[in-house]
mmCIF file of C-alpha atoms in Angstrom:
data_model
loop_
_atom_site.group_PDB
_atom_site.id
_atom_site.type_symbol
_atom_site.label_atom_id
_atom_site.label_comp_id
_atom_site.label_asym_id
_atom_site.label_seq_id
_atom_site.Cartn_x
_atom_site.Cartn_y
_atom_site.Cartn_z
ATOM 1 C CA UNK J 1 131.430 36.375 91.753
ATOM 2 C CA UNK J 2 129.640 39.611 91.480
ATOM 3 C CA UNK J 3 130.560 43.241 90.817
ATOM 4 C CA UNK J 4 128.557 46.307 89.942
ATOM 5 C CA UNK J 5 130.015 48.822 87.491
ATOM 6 C CA UNK J 6 127.022 51.174 87.954
ATOM 7 C CA UNK J 7 128.473 54.757 88.177
ATOM 8 C CA UNK J 8 126.891 56.674 91.054
ATOM 9 C CA UNK J 9 125.508 60.091 91.025
ATOM 10 C CA UNK J 10 126.259 62.958 93.309
ATOM 11 C CA UNK J 11 123.065 62.419 95.407
ATOM 12 C CA UNK J 12 124.483 58.961 96.138
ATOM 13 C CA UNK J 13 127.873 59.873 97.571
ATOM 14 C CA UNK J 14 126.916 61.476 101.003
ATOM 15 C CA UNK J 15 129.393 60.924 103.574
ATOM 16 C CA UNK J 16 127.745 62.195 106.592
ATOM 17 C CA UNK J 17 124.231 63.030 107.772
ATOM 18 C CA UNK J 18 121.090 60.867 108.309
ATOM 19 C CA UNK J 19 121.193 59.541 104.804
ATOM 20 C CA UNK J 20 124.810 58.434 104.797
ATOM 21 C CA UNK J 21 123.872 54.737 105.048
ATOM 22 C CA UNK J 22 120.982 54.841 102.584
ATOM 23 C CA UNK J 23 121.598 52.537 99.366
ATOM 24 C CA UNK J 24 120.713 55.399 96.867
ATOM 25 C CA UNK J 25 123.034 54.137 94.213
ATOM 26 C CA UNK J 26 122.428 51.232 92.106
ATOM 27 C CA UNK J 27 125.697 49.687 92.809
ATOM 28 C CA UNK J 28 125.067 49.541 96.628
ATOM 29 C CA UNK J 29 121.618 48.093 95.819
ATOM 30 C CA UNK J 30 122.780 45.459 93.628
ATOM 31 C CA UNK J 31 125.754 44.778 95.672
ATOM 32 C CA UNK J 32 123.267 44.184 98.671
ATOM 33 C CA UNK J 33 121.036 42.011 96.858
ATOM 34 C CA UNK J 34 123.966 39.835 95.770
ATOM 35 C CA UNK J 35 125.519 39.760 99.216
ATOM 36 C CA UNK J 36 122.278 38.419 100.778
ATOM 37 C CA UNK J 37 121.670 35.721 98.241
ATOM 38 C CA UNK J 38 125.271 34.602 98.197
ATOM 39 C CA UNK J 39 125.622 34.098 102.034
ATOM 40 C CA UNK J 40 128.256 34.687 104.566
ATOM 41 C CA UNK J 41 130.533 31.877 103.422
ATOM 42 C CA UNK J 42 131.197 33.357 100.037
ATOM 43 C CA UNK J 43 130.663 37.029 100.978
ATOM 44 C CA UNK J 44 134.330 37.812 99.666
ATOM 45 C CA UNK J 45 133.289 36.955 96.198
ATOM 46 C CA UNK J 46 131.052 40.088 96.041
ATOM 47 C CA UNK J 47 133.092 43.188 95.049
ATOM 48 C CA UNK J 48 132.386 46.833 95.810
ATOM 49 C CA UNK J 49 134.311 49.508 93.974
ATOM 50 C CA UNK J 50 135.102 52.329 96.295
ATOM 51 C CA UNK J 51 136.812 55.835 96.312
ATOM 52 C CA UNK J 52 136.904 59.062 94.458
ATOM 53 C CA UNK J 53 137.930 59.076 90.894
ATOM 54 C CA UNK J 54 137.212 61.478 88.049
ATOM 55 C CA UNK J 55 135.138 58.694 86.361
ATOM 56 C CA UNK J 56 133.709 57.213 89.415
ATOM 57 C CA UNK J 57 131.693 58.475 92.579
ATOM 58 C CA UNK J 58 132.150 56.081 95.199
ATOM 59 C CA UNK J 59 129.729 55.065 97.895
ATOM 60 C CA UNK J 60 129.883 56.756 101.392
ATOM 61 C CA UNK J 61 132.515 55.818 104.015
ATOM 62 C CA UNK J 62 129.914 54.517 106.277
ATOM 63 C CA UNK J 63 128.217 52.213 103.505
ATOM 64 C CA UNK J 64 131.797 50.871 102.600
ATOM 65 C CA UNK J 65 132.576 50.148 106.342
ATOM 66 C CA UNK J 66 129.232 48.075 106.649
ATOM 67 C CA UNK J 67 129.811 46.294 103.390
ATOM 68 C CA UNK J 68 133.388 45.296 104.729
ATOM 69 C CA UNK J 69 131.998 44.121 107.945
ATOM 70 C CA UNK J 70 129.662 41.894 106.003
ATOM 71 C CA UNK J 71 132.708 40.174 104.295
ATOM 72 C CA UNK J 72 132.276 42.159 100.951
ATOM 73 C CA UNK J 73 135.666 42.854 99.144
ATOM 74 C CA UNK J 74 136.370 46.475 98.197
ATOM 75 C CA UNK J 75 138.637 47.466 95.336
ATOM 76 C CA UNK J 76 139.811 51.002 94.647
ATOM 77 C CA UNK J 77 138.101 52.963 91.557
ATOM 78 C CA UNK J 78 141.342 54.457 90.975
ATOM 79 C CA UNK J 79 143.014 50.991 90.478
ATOM 80 C CA UNK J 80 140.325 49.993 88.031
ATOM 81 C CA UNK J 81 140.184 53.027 86.094
ATOM 82 C CA UNK J 82 143.767 53.460 85.859
ATOM 83 C CA UNK J 83 144.255 49.935 84.721
ATOM 84 C CA UNK J 84 141.513 50.263 82.057
ATOM 85 C CA UNK J 85 143.200 53.312 80.864
ATOM 86 C CA UNK J 86 146.596 51.934 80.518
ATOM 87 C CA UNK J 87 145.327 48.728 78.846
ATOM 88 C CA UNK J 88 143.661 50.893 76.286
ATOM 89 C CA UNK J 89 146.874 53.111 75.762
ATOM 90 C CA UNK J 90 149.622 50.386 75.676
ATOM 91 C CA UNK J 91 151.865 52.924 73.836
ATOM 92 C CA UNK J 92 152.130 55.025 76.955
ATOM 93 C CA UNK J 93 153.778 52.055 78.888
ATOM 94 C CA UNK J 94 157.364 51.786 78.925
ATOM 95 C CA UNK J 95 158.718 49.414 76.538
ATOM 96 C CA UNK J 96 160.411 46.358 77.796
ATOM 97 C CA UNK J 97 162.040 43.234 76.231
ATOM 98 C CA UNK J 98 160.158 40.884 77.852
ATOM 99 C CA UNK J 99 156.352 40.994 77.418
ATOM 100 C CA UNK J 100 154.379 41.817 80.524
ATOM 101 C CA UNK J 101 151.710 39.659 81.605
ATOM 102 C CA UNK J 102 148.243 41.052 82.338
ATOM 103 C CA UNK J 103 148.728 40.545 86.080
ATOM 104 C CA UNK J 104 151.868 42.838 86.119
ATOM 105 C CA UNK J 105 150.837 45.449 83.502
ATOM 106 C CA UNK J 106 151.369 48.251 85.710
ATOM 107 C CA UNK J 107 154.271 47.016 87.444
ATOM 108 C CA UNK J 108 152.479 46.155 90.499
ATOM 109 C CA UNK J 109 153.906 43.356 92.635
ATOM 110 C CA UNK J 110 152.458 40.115 91.278
ATOM 111 C CA UNK J 111 151.385 39.116 94.885
ATOM 112 C CA UNK J 112 150.251 42.356 96.247
ATOM 113 C CA UNK J 113 146.808 42.516 97.923
ATOM 114 C CA UNK J 114 145.480 45.119 95.563
ATOM 115 C CA UNK J 115 146.631 43.290 92.645
ATOM 116 C CA UNK J 116 144.955 39.998 93.892
ATOM 117 C CA UNK J 117 141.777 41.766 94.564
ATOM 118 C CA UNK J 118 141.806 43.347 91.116
ATOM 119 C CA UNK J 119 142.390 40.139 89.527
ATOM 120 C CA UNK J 120 139.625 38.353 91.427
ATOM 121 C CA UNK J 121 137.317 41.237 90.622
ATOM 122 C CA UNK J 122 137.941 40.598 86.721
ATOM 123 C CA UNK J 123 137.201 37.050 87.194
ATOM 124 C CA UNK J 124 133.752 37.746 88.515
ATOM 125 C CA UNK J 125 130.949 35.628 86.969
ATOM 126 C CA UNK J 126 128.520 38.461 87.066
ATOM 127 C CA UNK J 127 128.899 42.039 85.970
ATOM 128 C CA UNK J 128 126.031 44.620 86.857
ATOM 129 C CA UNK J 129 125.895 47.976 84.760
ATOM 130 C CA UNK J 130 123.349 50.828 84.631
ATOM 131 C CA UNK J 131 123.133 53.426 81.833
ATOM 132 C CA UNK J 132 122.699 53.955 78.139
ATOM 133 C CA UNK J 133 123.552 51.511 75.318
ATOM 134 C CA UNK J 134 126.671 53.548 74.605
ATOM 135 C CA UNK J 135 127.893 53.367 78.028
ATOM 136 C CA UNK J 136 127.220 49.646 78.243
ATOM 137 C CA UNK J 137 129.326 49.030 75.190
ATOM 138 C CA UNK J 138 132.037 51.248 76.463
ATOM 139 C CA UNK J 139 132.116 49.288 79.747
ATOM 140 C CA UNK J 140 132.207 46.023 78.077
ATOM 141 C CA UNK J 141 135.062 47.148 75.843
ATOM 142 C CA UNK J 142 136.964 48.347 78.936
ATOM 143 C CA UNK J 143 136.432 44.838 80.468
ATOM 144 C CA UNK J 144 137.646 43.120 77.243
ATOM 145 C CA UNK J 145 140.741 45.235 77.253
ATOM 146 C CA UNK J 146 141.423 43.985 80.700
ATOM 147 C CA UNK J 147 141.340 40.406 79.666
ATOM 148 C CA UNK J 148 137.751 39.589 80.595
ATOM 149 C CA UNK J 149 136.352 37.117 78.087
ATOM 150 C CA UNK J 150 133.351 38.299 76.199
ATOM 151 C CA UNK J 151 132.545 34.978 74.252
ATOM 152 C CA UNK J 152 132.473 31.243 75.100
ATOM 153 C CA UNK J 153 131.736 29.330 78.086
ATOM 154 C CA UNK J 154 133.954 31.409 80.460
ATOM 155 C CA UNK J 155 131.999 34.699 79.518
ATOM 156 C CA UNK J 156 130.398 36.408 82.514
ATOM 157 C CA UNK J 157 126.876 37.177 82.987
ATOM 158 C CA UNK J 158 126.011 40.781 81.981
ATOM 159 C CA UNK J 159 123.180 42.260 84.130
ATOM 160 C CA UNK J 160 121.898 45.737 82.688
ATOM 161 C CA UNK J 161 119.518 48.308 83.785
ATOM 162 C CA UNK J 162 118.951 50.504 80.713
ATOM 163 C CA UNK J 163 118.481 54.189 80.930
ATOM 164 C CA UNK J 164 118.721 57.223 78.791
ATOM 165 C CA UNK J 165 118.273 55.704 75.592
ATOM 166 C CA UNK J 166 116.018 55.315 72.527
ATOM 167 C CA UNK J 167 114.061 52.161 71.666
ATOM 168 C CA UNK J 168 116.433 51.627 68.561
ATOM 169 C CA UNK J 169 119.633 51.915 70.877
ATOM 170 C CA UNK J 170 118.015 49.575 73.290
ATOM 171 C CA UNK J 171 117.321 46.867 70.633
ATOM 172 C CA UNK J 172 120.811 47.258 69.284
ATOM 173 C CA UNK J 173 122.284 46.772 72.779
ATOM 174 C CA UNK J 174 119.832 43.996 74.149
ATOM 175 C CA UNK J 175 121.937 41.042 72.666
ATOM 176 C CA UNK J 176 124.926 42.251 74.804
ATOM 177 C CA UNK J 177 122.946 41.635 78.024
ATOM 178 C CA UNK J 178 122.198 38.459 79.540
ATOM 179 C CA UNK J 179 119.748 39.822 82.018
ATOM 180 C CA UNK J 180 117.829 43.278 81.347
ATOM 181 C CA UNK J 181 115.960 44.831 84.118
ATOM 182 C CA UNK J 182 113.209 47.547 83.509
ATOM 183 C CA UNK J 183 110.855 49.778 85.472
ATOM 184 C CA UNK J 184 107.286 49.670 83.910
ATOM 185 C CA UNK J 185 107.680 53.427 83.155
ATOM 186 C CA UNK J 186 110.904 53.148 81.451
ATOM 187 C CA UNK J 187 109.295 50.424 79.050
ATOM 188 C CA UNK J 188 106.321 52.694 78.420
ATOM 189 C CA UNK J 189 108.469 55.620 77.576
ATOM 190 C CA UNK J 190 110.626 53.579 75.304
ATOM 191 C CA UNK J 191 107.627 52.355 73.377
ATOM 192 C CA UNK J 192 105.855 55.659 73.304
ATOM 193 C CA UNK J 193 102.991 54.468 75.337
ATOM 194 C CA UNK J 194 100.535 56.572 77.396
ATOM 195 C CA UNK J 195 98.078 55.702 80.107
ATOM 196 C CA UNK J 196 98.176 53.211 83.049
ATOM 197 C CA UNK J 197 100.900 50.684 82.938
ATOM 198 C CA UNK J 198 99.309 47.603 84.260
ATOM 199 C CA UNK J 199 100.360 43.858 83.901
ATOM 200 C CA UNK J 200 98.813 43.464 80.592
ATOM 201 C CA UNK J 201 100.527 46.423 79.142
ATOM 202 C CA UNK J 202 103.828 45.296 80.650
ATOM 203 C CA UNK J 203 103.562 41.889 79.151
ATOM 204 C CA UNK J 204 102.669 43.741 75.697
ATOM 205 C CA UNK J 205 105.868 45.685 76.041
ATOM 206 C CA UNK J 206 107.972 42.851 76.852
ATOM 207 C CA UNK J 207 106.415 40.778 74.123
ATOM 208 C CA UNK J 208 107.619 43.399 71.556
ATOM 209 C CA UNK J 209 111.159 43.316 72.994
ATOM 210 C CA UNK J 210 111.309 39.490 73.079
ATOM 211 C CA UNK J 211 110.752 39.556 69.241
ATOM 212 C CA UNK J 212 114.347 40.711 68.712
ATOM 213 C CA UNK J 213 117.602 39.131 70.197
ATOM 214 C CA UNK J 214 118.000 39.108 74.096
ATOM 215 C CA UNK J 215 121.371 38.112 75.155
ATOM 216 C CA UNK J 216 124.528 36.909 73.373
ATOM 217 C CA UNK J 217 122.992 33.437 72.481
ATOM 218 C CA UNK J 218 119.219 34.636 72.241
ATOM 219 C CA UNK J 219 118.648 33.193 75.856
ATOM 220 C CA UNK J 220 118.579 36.379 77.635
ATOM 221 C CA UNK J 221 116.214 37.398 80.359
ATOM 222 C CA UNK J 222 113.975 40.490 80.996
ATOM 223 C CA UNK J 223 112.982 41.483 84.426
ATOM 224 C CA UNK J 224 110.185 44.115 85.111
ATOM 225 C CA UNK J 225 109.162 45.368 88.592
ATOM 226 C CA UNK J 226 105.348 46.142 88.605
ATOM 227 C CA UNK J 227 103.635 47.201 91.779
ATOM 228 C CA UNK J 228 103.504 43.952 93.841
ATOM 229 C CA UNK J 229 104.999 41.520 91.249
ATOM 230 C CA UNK J 230 107.936 40.921 89.119
ATOM 231 C CA UNK J 231 107.897 39.766 85.630
ATOM 232 C CA UNK J 232 110.457 37.202 84.461
ATOM 233 C CA UNK J 233 110.386 36.724 80.709
ATOM 234 C CA UNK J 234 112.493 34.273 78.575
ATOM 235 C CA UNK J 235 112.032 33.156 75.024
ATOM 236 C CA UNK J 236 112.049 29.477 76.287
ATOM 237 C CA UNK J 237 109.916 29.796 79.336
ATOM 238 C CA UNK J 238 107.555 32.536 78.300
ATOM 239 C CA UNK J 239 106.305 35.127 80.840
ATOM 240 C CA UNK J 240 105.838 34.468 84.624
ATOM 241 C CA UNK J 241 105.024 36.569 87.524
ATOM 242 C CA UNK J 242 106.433 36.349 91.050
ATOM 243 C CA UNK J 243 104.904 38.172 93.767
ATOM 244 C CA UNK J 244 106.842 40.477 96.201
ATOM 245 C CA UNK J 245 107.281 39.279 99.609
ATOM 246 C CA UNK J 246 105.698 42.407 101.321
ATOM 247 C CA UNK J 247 102.638 44.009 99.946
ATOM 248 C CA UNK J 248 102.516 47.731 99.450
ATOM 249 C CA UNK J 249 100.048 48.376 102.271
ATOM 250 C CA UNK J 250 102.001 46.166 104.641
ATOM 251 C CA UNK J 251 103.332 47.812 107.929
ATOM 252 C CA UNK J 252 106.859 46.622 106.969
ATOM 253 C CA UNK J 253 106.757 48.107 103.583
ATOM 254 C CA UNK J 254 108.718 51.329 104.583
ATOM 255 C CA UNK J 255 111.403 52.112 101.822
ATOM 256 C CA UNK J 256 109.375 52.247 98.382
ATOM 257 C CA UNK J 257 112.261 53.241 96.082
ATOM 258 C CA UNK J 258 115.657 51.897 95.179
ATOM 259 C CA UNK J 259 115.006 48.285 95.397
ATOM 260 C CA UNK J 260 114.676 47.105 91.865
ATOM 261 C CA UNK J 261 118.643 46.880 91.789
ATOM 262 C CA UNK J 262 118.548 44.760 94.911
ATOM 263 C CA UNK J 263 116.271 42.369 93.202
ATOM 264 C CA UNK J 264 118.293 42.275 90.173
ATOM 265 C CA UNK J 265 121.564 41.513 92.264
ATOM 266 C CA UNK J 266 120.051 38.656 94.108
ATOM 267 C CA UNK J 267 118.259 37.217 91.063
ATOM 268 C CA UNK J 268 121.721 37.033 89.127
ATOM 269 C CA UNK J 269 123.433 35.352 91.922
ATOM 270 C CA UNK J 270 120.705 32.691 92.373
ATOM 271 C CA UNK J 271 120.346 32.278 88.453
ATOM 272 C CA UNK J 272 124.134 31.596 88.091
ATOM 273 C CA UNK J 273 124.119 29.029 91.154
ATOM 274 C CA UNK J 274 120.938 27.078 90.008
ATOM 275 C CA UNK J 275 120.110 28.092 86.571
ATOM 276 C CA UNK J 276 116.464 28.469 87.353
ATOM 277 C CA UNK J 277 114.741 31.623 86.621
ATOM 278 C CA UNK J 278 111.894 30.934 89.031
ATOM 279 C CA UNK J 279 114.081 30.229 91.940
ATOM 280 C CA UNK J 280 116.186 33.306 91.051
ATOM 281 C CA UNK J 281 113.020 35.440 91.155
ATOM 282 C CA UNK J 282 112.175 34.065 94.768
ATOM 283 C CA UNK J 283 115.764 35.062 95.873
ATOM 284 C CA UNK J 284 115.294 38.509 94.342
ATOM 285 C CA UNK J 285 111.878 39.130 96.014
ATOM 286 C CA UNK J 286 113.196 38.193 99.261
ATOM 287 C CA UNK J 287 116.383 40.410 98.878
ATOM 288 C CA UNK J 288 114.024 43.308 97.891
ATOM 289 C CA UNK J 289 111.858 42.528 101.104
ATOM 290 C CA UNK J 290 114.741 43.269 103.479
ATOM 291 C CA UNK J 291 115.680 46.509 101.596
ATOM 292 C CA UNK J 292 112.182 47.619 102.061
ATOM 293 C CA UNK J 293 111.853 47.293 105.751
ATOM 294 C CA UNK J 294 113.832 50.481 106.548
ATOM 295 C CA UNK J 295 115.514 53.586 104.987
ATOM 296 C CA UNK J 296 119.077 52.559 104.625
ATOM 297 C CA UNK J 297 120.767 49.157 104.963
ATOM 298 C CA UNK J 298 119.157 46.255 106.772
ATOM 299 C CA UNK J 299 120.825 44.928 109.969
ATOM 300 C CA UNK J 300 122.764 41.728 109.765
ATOM 301 C CA UNK J 301 123.713 39.604 112.785
ATOM 302 C CA UNK J 302 125.880 36.322 112.559
ATOM 303 C CA UNK J 303 124.301 33.336 114.245
ATOM 304 C CA UNK J 304 126.983 30.537 114.087
ATOM 305 C CA UNK J 305 125.937 28.556 117.106
ATOM 306 C CA UNK J 306 122.169 28.710 116.396
ATOM 307 C CA UNK J 307 122.914 27.677 112.670
ATOM 308 C CA UNK J 308 125.083 24.874 113.567
ATOM 309 C CA UNK J 309 122.403 23.483 116.001
ATOM 310 C CA UNK J 310 119.771 23.812 113.265
ATOM 311 C CA UNK J 311 121.993 21.962 110.721
ATOM 312 C CA UNK J 312 122.435 19.215 113.281
ATOM 313 C CA UNK J 313 118.729 18.834 113.779
ATOM 314 C CA UNK J 314 117.983 18.891 110.101
ATOM 315 C CA UNK J 315 120.852 16.346 109.305
ATOM 316 C CA UNK J 316 119.750 14.110 112.199
ATOM 317 C CA UNK J 317 116.108 14.315 112.499
ATOM 318 C CA UNK J 318 115.003 15.815 109.281
ATOM 319 C CA UNK J 319 113.705 18.889 111.199
ATOM 320 C CA UNK J 320 113.367 22.091 109.181
ATOM 321 C CA UNK J 321 115.985 24.775 109.446
ATOM 322 C CA UNK J 322 114.949 27.813 111.362
ATOM 323 C CA UNK J 323 115.577 31.571 111.085
ATOM 324 C CA UNK J 324 119.315 31.262 111.087
ATOM 325 C CA UNK J 325 119.948 29.279 108.126
ATOM 326 C CA UNK J 326 123.191 30.301 106.540
ATOM 327 C CA UNK J 327 124.937 31.351 109.711
ATOM 328 C CA UNK J 328 123.383 34.895 109.658
ATOM 329 C CA UNK J 329 120.006 36.927 109.918
ATOM 330 C CA UNK J 330 118.846 39.831 108.252
ATOM 331 C CA UNK J 331 116.550 41.898 110.394
ATOM 332 C CA UNK J 332 116.513 38.905 112.594
ATOM 333 C CA UNK J 333 115.283 36.742 109.775
ATOM 334 C CA UNK J 334 117.332 34.149 107.801
ATOM 335 C CA UNK J 335 117.371 34.939 104.038
ATOM 336 C CA UNK J 336 116.643 31.078 103.086
ATOM 337 C CA UNK J 337 113.983 31.010 105.636
ATOM 338 C CA UNK J 338 112.123 33.910 103.804
ATOM 339 C CA UNK J 339 112.647 32.236 100.511
ATOM 340 C CA UNK J 340 111.019 29.074 101.657
ATOM 341 C CA UNK J 341 108.268 31.026 103.127
ATOM 342 C CA UNK J 342 107.551 32.794 99.827
ATOM 343 C CA UNK J 343 107.761 29.453 97.870
ATOM 344 C CA UNK J 344 105.176 27.950 100.096
ATOM 345 C CA UNK J 345 103.011 30.979 99.956
ATOM 346 C CA UNK J 346 103.024 30.727 96.113
ATOM 347 C CA UNK J 347 102.326 27.039 96.200
ATOM 348 C CA UNK J 348 99.360 27.692 98.424
ATOM 349 C CA UNK J 349 97.972 30.350 96.153
ATOM 350 C CA UNK J 350 98.293 28.172 93.303
ATOM 351 C CA UNK J 351 96.428 25.288 94.970
ATOM 352 C CA UNK J 352 93.675 27.651 95.829
ATOM 353 C CA UNK J 353 93.354 28.859 92.360
ATOM 354 C CA UNK J 354 93.223 25.382 91.076
ATOM 355 C CA UNK J 355 90.606 24.575 93.585
ATOM 356 C CA UNK J 356 88.387 27.574 92.694
ATOM 357 C CA UNK J 357 88.688 26.590 89.008
ATOM 358 C CA UNK J 358 87.603 23.183 89.752
ATOM 359 C CA UNK J 359 84.492 24.406 91.800
ATOM 360 C CA UNK J 360 83.557 26.623 88.730
ATOM 361 C CA UNK J 361 83.776 23.676 86.424
ATOM 362 C CA UNK J 362 81.530 21.633 88.799
ATOM 363 C CA UNK J 363 84.158 19.131 89.992
ATOM 364 C CA UNK J 364 83.864 17.574 93.428
ATOM 365 C CA UNK J 365 86.993 18.513 95.615
ATOM 366 C CA UNK J 366 87.447 15.249 97.495
ATOM 367 C CA UNK J 367 89.662 16.677 100.102
ATOM 368 C CA UNK J 368 87.067 18.983 101.303
ATOM 369 C CA UNK J 369 84.270 16.121 101.771
#
């Protein structure tokens, strides 16, 4: 269902030392967010591209082992890149009387495990990219050459974190992305702005971009991480802010960098699942919170027995599910439990704001009499 095509830098390929498990690459960050939001039952539908290749620096061995233990499917970068190269240069393949099917293009056995994994990867519903507009176009062309549909109802969701590009290049490429995720500084740089990048400035930047086309059908989404809030912008729904789960001064707010891709990965999964940007933002904020609680990957523990008991109590007596909803806990807390907590916190803040507004207008608050 989800795969990141974010190429890693040399700084994100450590195989030893104290930083070997730190998700320093956008691919690991986005994969982490997607895995947490998708849950244990569908973990195999999250793909991680691994291994060394001239066009691809894979994640560390320790990180790969951890992701595999969480049920994530790993696919060799060499297999992906070699297949793409062969697809773009069909003349180099041996000519045969019978036309080869895409699933047997390299003479791989039709039912080989590697082939099955690659076919599943190419059928993912969400593809995540980081880079310039040119890099995005090249990656999409690569996927199209491999048989991934780029139009119609079966087209996958494209999540893009733009970098190293001009405003013109960005505006030309935004129609290709269903979800575009930015940092405030990136937006300010693209639009040639100086000074503080506050919420009002961010809304202005996003408003400028929303004038053009976002997404293939004009219904794309823009995400921006700003201090302790996330902006979600669509042409249909306008601009809305979702708070982060942790505040910057909180004792659990340890890892301050490298969490925007975690948000994007979880957001994309939940948006595909439910089609609701507000719900997707909750999942993104919660996934980000687990990544912020340590330098490195969060801990995961399966809780099948406790989860089964909670499911029974919920079905039989209507009791709320506890910390192990989803058969697993992250840093000893269930993902959906934290989503529910954030949703309730937002609702309480909204009620408080409405109460304050009514007081200022001179209305009587009946539930306080």
